[in-house]
């Protein structure tokens, strides 16, 4: 990626969408360039440039693909944009996360019920919200991922019987 990769990082930090378009037109793979475990998205978010962020996301940037996605992925970016008061950046991230990975903030109670193996709370959440099986957290993980993390075969079978998608990918591409 060389100078072009660094050029995209600088353009993202500056919010220079015109320069970003030129660089991405010449080499679309630059959208995935990494420096210091950060991608151009991180630079756009850090400086509050919603248009630059949107351009990168529209070109296929995926924060979950970073080798340190658990540190610098979607949750980190959403936290940073919120902490810095960049409401428009947070909105772009949240909307894209919902569209790509079915993120829904209502997932938290269901995820907590699954982790606690609280069958009653889990059943209530799933019966109250018919689309809850589609909900995902900020890493793109859904109810089956959470059930697998418990290691409880009956819980895994339960959510599979309800129709949880066994092919669902998290934001890092893993199922």
PDB file of C-alpha atoms in Angstrom:
ATOM      1  CA  UNK A   1       0.000   0.000   0.000  1.00  0.00           C
ATOM      2  CA  UNK A   2       3.000   2.316   0.539  1.00  0.00           C
ATOM      3  CA  UNK A   3       2.515   6.055   0.076  1.00  0.00           C
ATOM      4  CA  UNK A   4      -1.021   5.619  -1.286  1.00  0.00           C
ATOM      5  CA  UNK A   5      -2.123   3.833   1.878  1.00  0.00           C
ATOM      6  CA  UNK A   6      -0.679   6.536   4.052  1.00  0.00           C
ATOM      7  CA  UNK A   7      -2.235   9.113   1.721  1.00  0.00           C
ATOM      8  CA  UNK A   8      -5.670   7.607   2.307  1.00  0.00           C
ATOM      9  CA  UNK A   9      -5.111   7.664   6.054  1.00  0.00           C
ATOM     10  CA  UNK A  10      -4.187  11.357   5.923  1.00  0.00           C
ATOM     11  CA  UNK A  11      -7.080  12.207   3.606  1.00  0.00           C
ATOM     12  CA  UNK A  12      -9.524  10.388   5.924  1.00  0.00           C
ATOM     13  CA  UNK A  13      -8.153  12.290   8.920  1.00  0.00           C
ATOM     14  CA  UNK A  14      -8.524  15.574   7.053  1.00  0.00           C
ATOM     15  CA  UNK A  15     -11.972  14.709   5.705  1.00  0.00           C
ATOM     16  CA  UNK A  16     -10.657  15.223   2.167  1.00  0.00           C
ATOM     17  CA  UNK A  17     -13.290  13.184   0.336  1.00  0.00           C
ATOM     18  CA  UNK A  18     -12.055  14.284  -3.119  1.00  0.00           C
ATOM     19  CA  UNK A  19      -8.550  12.961  -2.455  1.00  0.00           C
ATOM     20  CA  UNK A  20      -9.992   9.789  -0.945  1.00  0.00           C
ATOM     21  CA  UNK A  21     -12.069   9.194  -4.101  1.00  0.00           C
ATOM     22  CA  UNK A  22      -8.964   9.565  -6.280  1.00  0.00           C
ATOM     23  CA  UNK A  23      -6.934   7.161  -4.171  1.00  0.00           C
ATOM     24  CA  UNK A  24      -9.738   4.577  -3.970  1.00  0.00           C
ATOM     25  CA  UNK A  25     -10.388   4.810  -7.718  1.00  0.00           C
ATOM     26  CA  UNK A  26      -6.725   3.987  -8.351  1.00  0.00           C
ATOM     27  CA  UNK A  27      -6.646   1.154  -5.785  1.00  0.00           C
ATOM     28  CA  UNK A  28      -9.938   0.065  -4.152  1.00  0.00           C
ATOM     29  CA  UNK A  29      -8.040  -2.300  -1.808  1.00  0.00           C
ATOM     30  CA  UNK A  30      -6.635   0.716   0.029  1.00  0.00           C
ATOM     31  CA  UNK A  31      -9.882   0.832   2.002  1.00  0.00           C
ATOM     32  CA  UNK A  32      -8.426  -2.043   4.078  1.00  0.00           C
ATOM     33  CA  UNK A  33      -4.955  -0.613   4.667  1.00  0.00           C
ATOM     34  CA  UNK A  34      -3.723  -0.794   8.272  1.00  0.00           C
ATOM     35  CA  UNK A  35      -1.207   1.254  10.185  1.00  0.00           C
ATOM     36  CA  UNK A  36      -0.723   0.812  13.915  1.00  0.00           C
ATOM     37  CA  UNK A  37      -3.717  -1.548  13.949  1.00  0.00           C
ATOM     38  CA  UNK A  38      -5.903   1.262  12.613  1.00  0.00           C
ATOM     39  CA  UNK A  39      -7.606   1.623   9.238  1.00  0.00           C
ATOM     40  CA  UNK A  40      -8.713   4.764   7.370  1.00  0.00           C
ATOM     41  CA  UNK A  41     -12.085   4.451   9.127  1.00  0.00           C
ATOM     42  CA  UNK A  42     -10.406   5.018  12.482  1.00  0.00           C
ATOM     43  CA  UNK A  43      -8.845   8.228  11.225  1.00  0.00           C
ATOM     44  CA  UNK A  44     -12.165   9.510   9.837  1.00  0.00           C
ATOM     45  CA  UNK A  45     -13.971   8.677  13.078  1.00  0.00           C
ATOM     46  CA  UNK A  46     -11.267  10.160  15.295  1.00  0.00           C
ATOM     47  CA  UNK A  47     -11.520  13.486  13.484  1.00  0.00           C
ATOM     48  CA  UNK A  48     -15.313  13.478  13.145  1.00  0.00           C
ATOM     49  CA  UNK A  49     -15.643  13.266   9.359  1.00  0.00           C
ATOM     50  CA  UNK A  50     -18.970  11.570   8.641  1.00  0.00           C
ATOM     51  CA  UNK A  51     -18.695  12.026   4.854  1.00  0.00           C
ATOM     52  CA  UNK A  52     -15.242  10.436   4.780  1.00  0.00           C
ATOM     53  CA  UNK A  53     -16.497   7.605   6.960  1.00  0.00           C
ATOM     54  CA  UNK A  54     -19.522   7.057   4.704  1.00  0.00           C
ATOM     55  CA  UNK A  55     -17.277   6.937   1.620  1.00  0.00           C
ATOM     56  CA  UNK A  56     -15.029   4.307   3.212  1.00  0.00           C
ATOM     57  CA  UNK A  57     -17.988   2.212   4.309  1.00  0.00           C
ATOM     58  CA  UNK A  58     -19.558   2.521   0.858  1.00  0.00           C
ATOM     59  CA  UNK A  59     -16.287   1.207  -0.598  1.00  0.00           C
ATOM     60  CA  UNK A  60     -16.448  -1.910   1.570  1.00  0.00           C
ATOM     61  CA  UNK A  61     -14.470  -0.959   4.661  1.00  0.00           C
ATOM     62  CA  UNK A  62     -15.290  -3.354   7.499  1.00  0.00           C
ATOM     63  CA  UNK A  63     -14.010  -2.543  10.996  1.00  0.00           C
ATOM     64  CA  UNK A  64     -14.637  -6.142  12.029  1.00  0.00           C
ATOM     65  CA  UNK A  65     -11.951  -7.412   9.651  1.00  0.00           C
ATOM     66  CA  UNK A  66      -9.092  -5.797  11.523  1.00  0.00           C
ATOM     67  CA  UNK A  67      -6.801  -8.336  13.133  1.00  0.00           C
ATOM     68  CA  UNK A  68      -7.565  -6.520  16.363  1.00  0.00           C
ATOM     69  CA  UNK A  69     -11.317  -6.241  15.697  1.00  0.00           C
ATOM     70  CA  UNK A  70     -12.116  -7.028  19.327  1.00  0.00           C
ATOM     71  CA  UNK A  71     -10.116  -3.966  20.344  1.00  0.00           C
ATOM     72  CA  UNK A  72     -10.674  -1.552  17.449  1.00  0.00           C
ATOM     73  CA  UNK A  73     -13.877  -2.840  15.822  1.00  0.00           C
ATOM     74  CA  UNK A  74     -17.392  -1.445  15.727  1.00  0.00           C
ATOM     75  CA  UNK A  75     -17.806  -1.030  19.532  1.00  0.00           C
ATOM     76  CA  UNK A  76     -14.593   0.978  19.772  1.00  0.00           C
ATOM     77  CA  UNK A  77     -15.583   3.235  16.875  1.00  0.00           C
ATOM     78  CA  UNK A  78     -19.068   3.817  18.252  1.00  0.00           C
ATOM     79  CA  UNK A  79     -17.648   4.568  21.702  1.00  0.00           C
ATOM     80  CA  UNK A  80     -15.066   6.995  20.328  1.00  0.00           C
ATOM     81  CA  UNK A  81     -17.575   8.867  18.189  1.00  0.00           C
ATOM     82  CA  UNK A  82     -19.940   9.139  21.153  1.00  0.00           C
ATOM     83  CA  UNK A  83     -17.163  10.172  23.553  1.00  0.00           C
ATOM     84  CA  UNK A  84     -16.029  12.885  21.172  1.00  0.00           C
ATOM     85  CA  UNK A  85     -19.568  14.151  20.597  1.00  0.00           C
ATOM     86  CA  UNK A  86     -19.667  13.269  16.884  1.00  0.00           C
ATOM     87  CA  UNK A  87     -23.382  12.510  16.633  1.00  0.00           C
ATOM     88  CA  UNK A  88     -23.376  12.392  12.821  1.00  0.00           C
ATOM     89  CA  UNK A  89     -20.465   9.921  12.819  1.00  0.00           C
ATOM     90  CA  UNK A  90     -22.194   7.760  15.410  1.00  0.00           C
ATOM     91  CA  UNK A  91     -25.336   7.787  13.286  1.00  0.00           C
ATOM     92  CA  UNK A  92     -23.425   6.628  10.181  1.00  0.00           C
ATOM     93  CA  UNK A  93     -21.780   3.834  12.172  1.00  0.00           C
ATOM     94  CA  UNK A  94     -25.004   2.701  13.825  1.00  0.00           C
ATOM     95  CA  UNK A  95     -26.998   2.748  10.584  1.00  0.00           C
ATOM     96  CA  UNK A  96     -24.307   0.831   8.692  1.00  0.00           C
ATOM     97  CA  UNK A  97     -23.922  -1.669  11.513  1.00  0.00           C
ATOM     98  CA  UNK A  98     -27.676  -2.271  11.533  1.00  0.00           C
ATOM     99  CA  UNK A  99     -27.801  -2.676   7.750  1.00  0.00           C
ATOM    100  CA  UNK A 100     -24.761  -4.947   7.478  1.00  0.00           C
ATOM    101  CA  UNK A 101     -25.004  -7.023  10.630  1.00  0.00           C
ATOM    102  CA  UNK A 102     -28.563  -6.585  11.964  1.00  0.00           C
ATOM    103  CA  UNK A 103     -27.290  -4.636  14.975  1.00  0.00           C
ATOM    104  CA  UNK A 104     -30.146  -3.678  17.256  1.00  0.00           C
ATOM    105  CA  UNK A 105     -29.650  -1.967  20.625  1.00  0.00           C
ATOM    106  CA  UNK A 106     -32.471  -4.089  22.031  1.00  0.00           C
ATOM    107  CA  UNK A 107     -30.126  -7.094  21.909  1.00  0.00           C
ATOM    108  CA  UNK A 108     -28.619  -6.348  25.320  1.00  0.00           C
ATOM    109  CA  UNK A 109     -31.363  -7.878  27.489  1.00  0.00           C
ATOM    110  CA  UNK A 110     -31.517 -11.008  25.335  1.00  0.00           C
ATOM    111  CA  UNK A 111     -27.741 -11.364  25.278  1.00  0.00           C
ATOM    112  CA  UNK A 112     -27.611 -11.003  29.070  1.00  0.00           C
ATOM    113  CA  UNK A 113     -30.360 -13.621  29.494  1.00  0.00           C
ATOM    114  CA  UNK A 114     -28.499 -16.078  27.260  1.00  0.00           C
ATOM    115  CA  UNK A 115     -25.177 -15.476  29.035  1.00  0.00           C
ATOM    116  CA  UNK A 116     -26.844 -15.961  32.434  1.00  0.00           C
ATOM    117  CA  UNK A 117     -28.700 -19.012  31.108  1.00  0.00           C
ATOM    118  CA  UNK A 118     -31.880 -17.367  32.344  1.00  0.00           C
ATOM    119  CA  UNK A 119     -34.387 -19.439  30.401  1.00  0.00           C
ATOM    120  CA  UNK A 120     -37.394 -17.461  31.588  1.00  0.00           C
ATOM    121  CA  UNK A 121     -35.984 -14.069  30.562  1.00  0.00           C
ATOM    122  CA  UNK A 122     -34.731 -15.493  27.299  1.00  0.00           C
ATOM    123  CA  UNK A 123     -38.090 -17.040  26.438  1.00  0.00           C
ATOM    124  CA  UNK A 124     -39.875 -13.812  27.352  1.00  0.00           C
ATOM    125  CA  UNK A 125     -37.578 -11.730  25.129  1.00  0.00           C
ATOM    126  CA  UNK A 126     -37.952 -14.127  22.226  1.00  0.00           C
ATOM    127  CA  UNK A 127     -41.729 -14.349  22.514  1.00  0.00           C
ATOM    128  CA  UNK A 128     -42.186 -10.577  22.980  1.00  0.00           C
ATOM    129  CA  UNK A 129     -40.057  -9.694  19.956  1.00  0.00           C
ATOM    130  CA  UNK A 130     -40.559 -11.972  16.945  1.00  0.00           C
ATOM    131  CA  UNK A 131     -37.495 -10.611  15.146  1.00  0.00           C
ATOM    132  CA  UNK A 132     -35.187 -10.993  18.168  1.00  0.00           C
ATOM    133  CA  UNK A 133     -33.523 -14.021  16.576  1.00  0.00           C
ATOM    134  CA  UNK A 134     -32.097 -11.599  13.980  1.00  0.00           C
ATOM    135  CA  UNK A 135     -30.707  -9.092  16.470  1.00  0.00           C
ATOM    136  CA  UNK A 136     -26.958  -8.707  16.757  1.00  0.00           C
ATOM    137  CA  UNK A 137     -24.539  -6.994  19.074  1.00  0.00           C
ATOM    138  CA  UNK A 138     -21.894  -4.514  17.926  1.00  0.00           C
ATOM    139  CA  UNK A 139     -19.637  -7.357  16.771  1.00  0.00           C
ATOM    140  CA  UNK A 140     -22.376  -8.808  14.585  1.00  0.00           C
ATOM    141  CA  UNK A 141     -22.833 -11.799  16.904  1.00  0.00           C
ATOM    142  CA  UNK A 142     -26.363 -13.076  17.369  1.00  0.00           C
ATOM    143  CA  UNK A 143     -28.295 -15.337  19.691  1.00  0.00           C
ATOM    144  CA  UNK A 144     -26.661 -18.542  18.425  1.00  0.00           C
ATOM    145  CA  UNK A 145     -23.167 -17.091  18.928  1.00  0.00           C
ATOM    146  CA  UNK A 146     -24.120 -16.108  22.475  1.00  0.00           C
ATOM    147  CA  UNK A 147     -25.579 -19.552  23.158  1.00  0.00           C
ATOM    148  CA  UNK A 148     -22.428 -21.262  21.870  1.00  0.00           C
ATOM    149  CA  UNK A 149     -20.328 -19.099  24.208  1.00  0.00           C
ATOM    150  CA  UNK A 150     -22.205 -20.632  27.157  1.00  0.00           C
ATOM    151  CA  UNK A 151     -21.175 -24.148  26.122  1.00  0.00           C
ATOM    152  CA  UNK A 152     -24.615 -25.457  27.137  1.00  0.00           C
ATOM    153  CA  UNK A 153     -25.820 -27.918  24.469  1.00  0.00           C
ATOM    154  CA  UNK A 154     -29.512 -27.639  25.446  1.00  0.00           C
ATOM    155  CA  UNK A 155     -29.379 -23.847  25.115  1.00  0.00           C
ATOM    156  CA  UNK A 156     -27.707 -24.108  21.719  1.00  0.00           C
ATOM    157  CA  UNK A 157     -30.326 -26.635  20.589  1.00  0.00           C
ATOM    158  CA  UNK A 158     -33.123 -24.394  21.881  1.00  0.00           C
ATOM    159  CA  UNK A 159     -32.120 -21.359  19.824  1.00  0.00           C
ATOM    160  CA  UNK A 160     -31.456 -23.544  16.793  1.00  0.00           C
ATOM    161  CA  UNK A 161     -34.936 -25.074  17.143  1.00  0.00           C
ATOM    162  CA  UNK A 162     -36.367 -21.550  17.176  1.00  0.00           C
ATOM    163  CA  UNK A 163     -34.672 -20.890  13.851  1.00  0.00           C
ATOM    164  CA  UNK A 164     -31.428 -19.121  14.721  1.00  0.00           C
ATOM    165  CA  UNK A 165     -29.313 -18.801  11.573  1.00  0.00           C
ATOM    166  CA  UNK A 166     -26.403 -21.267  11.785  1.00  0.00           C
ATOM    167  CA  UNK A 167     -24.658 -19.514   8.895  1.00  0.00           C
ATOM    168  CA  UNK A 168     -24.789 -16.053  10.428  1.00  0.00           C
ATOM    169  CA  UNK A 169     -21.448 -14.293  10.234  1.00  0.00           C
ATOM    170  CA  UNK A 170     -20.077 -11.888  12.802  1.00  0.00           C
ATOM    171  CA  UNK A 171     -18.483  -8.688  11.546  1.00  0.00           C
ATOM    172  CA  UNK A 172     -15.098 -10.464  11.392  1.00  0.00           C
ATOM    173  CA  UNK A 173     -16.534 -13.008   8.949  1.00  0.00           C
ATOM    174  CA  UNK A 174     -16.534 -15.922  11.398  1.00  0.00           C
ATOM    175  CA  UNK A 175     -19.681 -17.989  11.940  1.00  0.00           C
TER     176      UNK A 175
END
